[in-house]
Amino acid sequence: MSIQHNLNSIASQLPEQVTLVAVSKTKPVSDLMEAYNAGQRIFGENKIQEMADKYQEMPKDIKWHMIGHVQTNKVKYMAEFVDLIHGVDSFKLLKEINKQAKKHDRVINCLLQIKIADELSKFGMTSDEAATILQSDAFSQLQHVCVTGIMGMATFTDNNTQIKDEFSELKNSFDHLKQFQNTNSQLQTISMGMSGDYKLAITCGSTMVRVGSRIFGARNYSI
């Protein structure tokens, strides 16, 4: 099946309130352009340098989402153009994003990453830690970031009951954190669900899904 066919098939199944992020990491620009020509405008990358290279080469109406783990010393390379940073897992990172966004006179939208998976390899903060940040005076002074929601990654398992429980936990965190909205925190997005579990995520309240292999096919990590 073509990328266009895959994309149209998935998009046609999504509820109106759910945003599709086409996860294009490791894929060549030619593949992304096929998705672009089919109407896709939101692409997700997990390496900042790869995303920056693609940004330079591709049309400028694309919204680029950074979906991978972010190191503070790399923020400066995407601050000029990134539309949404999914994996904000510390206040230190928020401060750095704010610092770099200020240099470009921008406000960068961010999602706080909540750790819901039963895996040590997954990043993220607790819901309580997120609440502490959103209520802090230090956060209220960050004028160049806006927390627009939260993100979470479920455990890599075939146990759908466990995945559903983790997604439901993230939805509960979102409902709890919404009470702390302010000028720079306007929670609207729950980013959860990938190629293997996005349908389940949507039933649990996801408003943004990150789908890669079901659009672009399997990845070749050897290149």
Coordinates of C-alpha atoms in Angstrom, one line a residue:
M1 CA 0.0 0.0 0.0
S2 CA 1.2 3.5 -0.7
I3 CA 1.9 6.1 2.0
Q4 CA -1.0 8.2 0.6
H5 CA -3.4 5.2 0.9
N6 CA -2.2 4.4 4.4
L7 CA -2.5 8.0 5.5
N8 CA -6.0 8.5 4.1
S9 CA -7.1 5.2 5.6
I10 CA -6.0 6.2 9.1
A11 CA -7.2 9.8 8.8
S12 CA -10.6 8.7 7.8
Q13 CA -11.0 6.6 11.0
L14 CA -10.0 9.3 13.4
P15 CA -12.7 11.3 15.3
E16 CA -12.8 15.0 14.4
Q17 CA -11.2 16.1 17.7
V18 CA -8.1 13.8 17.3
T19 CA -5.0 15.2 15.7
L20 CA -2.8 12.9 13.6
V21 CA 1.0 13.3 14.0
A22 CA 2.8 11.4 11.2
V23 CA 5.9 10.1 12.9
S24 CA 8.6 10.4 10.1
K25 CA 11.8 9.6 12.0
T26 CA 14.4 7.8 9.9
K27 CA 12.3 8.3 6.8
P28 CA 13.6 10.2 3.7
V29 CA 12.2 13.5 2.6
S30 CA 10.6 11.8 -0.4
D31 CA 8.4 9.8 1.9
L32 CA 7.4 12.8 3.9
M33 CA 6.6 14.7 0.7
E34 CA 4.3 11.9 -0.4
A35 CA 2.4 12.3 2.9
Y36 CA 2.6 16.1 2.5
N37 CA 1.1 15.9 -1.0
A38 CA -1.7 13.8 0.5
G39 CA -2.6 16.6 2.8
Q40 CA -0.6 15.8 6.0
R41 CA 0.9 18.9 7.6
I42 CA 2.0 17.6 11.1
F43 CA 5.2 15.5 11.3
G44 CA 6.9 14.1 14.4
E45 CA 10.6 13.5 14.7
N46 CA 12.6 12.2 17.7
K47 CA 16.1 13.6 16.8
I48 CA 16.5 17.4 16.6
Q49 CA 19.2 17.4 14.0
E50 CA 17.2 15.2 11.6
M51 CA 14.1 17.4 12.2
A52 CA 16.1 20.6 11.5
D53 CA 17.5 19.2 8.3
K54 CA 14.1 18.2 7.1
Y55 CA 12.7 21.6 8.1
Q56 CA 15.3 23.3 5.9
E57 CA 14.4 21.1 2.9
M58 CA 10.6 21.0 3.1
P59 CA 7.7 23.4 2.8
K60 CA 7.3 25.9 5.6
D61 CA 3.6 25.3 6.3
I62 CA 4.6 22.1 8.0
K63 CA 4.1 21.9 11.8
W64 CA 7.1 20.1 13.3
H65 CA 6.6 18.1 16.5
M66 CA 9.6 17.0 18.6
I67 CA 8.4 13.7 20.1
G68 CA 11.6 12.2 21.4
H69 CA 13.6 12.8 24.6
V70 CA 15.1 16.3 24.6
Q71 CA 18.5 17.3 25.9
T72 CA 18.7 20.9 27.1
N73 CA 21.8 21.6 25.1
K74 CA 20.0 20.7 21.8
V75 CA 16.9 23.0 22.3
K76 CA 18.6 25.9 20.5
Y77 CA 18.7 24.0 17.2
M78 CA 14.9 23.8 17.0
A79 CA 13.7 26.9 18.9
E80 CA 13.3 28.9 15.7
F81 CA 10.7 26.6 14.1
V82 CA 9.4 23.7 16.3
D83 CA 5.6 23.9 16.8
L84 CA 5.2 21.5 19.7
I85 CA 7.6 19.7 22.1
H86 CA 6.0 16.5 23.4
G87 CA 8.5 15.2 25.9
V88 CA 9.0 17.9 28.5
D89 CA 10.0 16.0 31.5
S90 CA 11.5 18.6 33.9
F91 CA 11.2 22.2 34.9
K92 CA 14.9 22.6 33.9
L93 CA 14.0 21.7 30.3
L94 CA 11.0 24.1 30.4
K95 CA 13.4 27.0 31.4
E96 CA 15.8 26.2 28.6
I97 CA 12.9 26.1 26.0
N98 CA 11.7 29.5 27.4
K99 CA 15.3 30.9 27.1
Q100 CA 15.7 29.8 23.5
A101 CA 12.2 30.8 22.4
K102 CA 12.8 34.3 23.8
K103 CA 15.8 34.7 21.4
H104 CA 13.4 34.2 18.5
D105 CA 10.6 36.2 20.0
R106 CA 8.4 33.1 20.0
V107 CA 6.1 31.2 22.4
I108 CA 6.8 27.5 22.1
N109 CA 4.0 25.1 22.9
C110 CA 4.9 22.1 25.2
L111 CA 3.4 19.0 26.6
L112 CA 4.5 17.7 30.0
Q113 CA 5.5 14.1 29.8
I114 CA 3.8 12.0 32.5
K115 CA 5.4 8.6 33.2
I116 CA 2.7 6.0 33.0
A117 CA 4.7 3.0 31.8
D118 CA 6.0 0.3 34.0
E119 CA 9.5 0.6 32.4
L120 CA 12.7 2.2 33.6
S121 CA 13.6 3.2 30.1
K122 CA 10.6 5.6 29.8
F123 CA 11.0 9.2 30.8
G124 CA 8.5 11.5 32.5
M125 CA 7.4 13.1 35.7
T126 CA 4.6 12.2 38.1
S127 CA 1.2 13.9 37.9
D128 CA 2.0 15.5 41.3
E129 CA 5.3 16.9 40.0
A130 CA 3.5 18.3 37.0
A131 CA 1.0 20.0 39.3
T132 CA 3.8 21.5 41.4
I133 CA 5.3 23.0 38.3
L134 CA 2.1 24.5 37.0
Q135 CA 1.3 26.1 40.3
S136 CA 4.8 27.5 40.9
D137 CA 5.8 31.2 40.7
A138 CA 8.8 30.2 38.7
F139 CA 6.7 28.7 36.0
S140 CA 4.4 31.7 35.9
Q141 CA 7.3 33.8 34.9
L142 CA 8.1 31.8 31.8
Q143 CA 6.6 34.0 29.1
H144 CA 7.9 32.1 26.1
V145 CA 6.4 28.7 26.7
C146 CA 2.9 27.5 26.9
V147 CA 2.0 24.1 28.4
T148 CA -0.9 23.0 26.1
G149 CA -1.3 19.5 27.5
I150 CA 0.4 16.3 28.5
M151 CA 1.9 13.3 26.8
G152 CA 2.5 9.7 27.9
M153 CA 3.8 6.4 26.5
A154 CA 2.3 3.1 27.6
T155 CA 4.4 0.0 28.5
F156 CA 5.6 -2.0 25.5
T157 CA 3.4 -5.0 26.0
D158 CA 0.7 -7.1 24.4
N159 CA -1.4 -6.8 27.6
N160 CA -4.2 -4.5 26.4
T161 CA -5.7 -4.3 29.9
Q162 CA -2.4 -2.9 31.2
I163 CA -2.2 -0.4 28.3
K164 CA -5.8 0.7 28.9
D165 CA -5.1 1.2 32.6
E166 CA -2.1 3.4 31.8
F167 CA -3.9 5.4 29.2
S168 CA -6.8 5.9 31.7
E169 CA -4.2 7.0 34.3
L170 CA -3.0 9.7 31.9
K171 CA -6.5 10.9 31.2
N172 CA -7.1 11.2 34.9
S173 CA -3.9 13.2 35.3
F174 CA -5.1 15.5 32.5
D175 CA -8.4 16.1 34.2
H176 CA -6.7 16.8 37.5
L177 CA -4.1 19.2 36.0
K178 CA -6.7 21.2 34.0
Q179 CA -7.6 23.0 37.3
F180 CA -4.2 24.7 37.3
Q181 CA -4.6 26.5 34.0
N182 CA -3.1 30.0 33.7
T183 CA -1.7 32.4 31.2
N184 CA 1.0 30.0 30.1
S185 CA -0.8 26.7 30.8
Q186 CA -3.9 26.0 28.7
L187 CA -4.4 22.3 28.7
Q188 CA -6.2 21.0 25.7
T189 CA -4.1 18.1 24.4
I190 CA -3.6 14.5 25.6
S191 CA -0.9 13.0 23.3
M192 CA -1.1 9.2 23.7
G193 CA -1.3 6.3 21.3
M194 CA 1.0 5.0 18.6
S195 CA 0.7 2.7 15.6
G196 CA -0.1 -0.3 17.7
D197 CA -2.4 1.2 20.2
Y198 CA -3.8 4.5 18.9
K199 CA -7.4 3.1 18.6
L200 CA -7.4 2.1 22.2
A201 CA -5.8 5.4 23.2
I202 CA -8.7 7.3 21.5
T203 CA -11.3 5.3 23.4
C204 CA -9.4 6.4 26.6
G205 CA -9.6 10.1 25.7
S206 CA -6.5 10.8 23.5
T207 CA -6.8 13.9 21.4
M208 CA -3.4 13.4 19.6
V209 CA -2.0 10.2 18.2
R210 CA 1.6 9.6 17.0
V211 CA 1.5 7.1 14.1
G212 CA 4.6 6.1 12.1
S213 CA 5.0 2.6 10.8
R214 CA 1.3 2.3 9.8
I215 CA 1.8 5.3 7.5
F216 CA 5.4 4.9 6.3
G217 CA 6.1 1.2 6.8
A218 CA 8.7 -0.4 8.9
R219 CA 11.9 1.6 9.8
N220 CA 15.4 0.7 8.8
Y221 CA 17.5 1.7 11.8
S222 CA 20.7 0.5 10.1
I223 CA 21.0 3.6 7.8

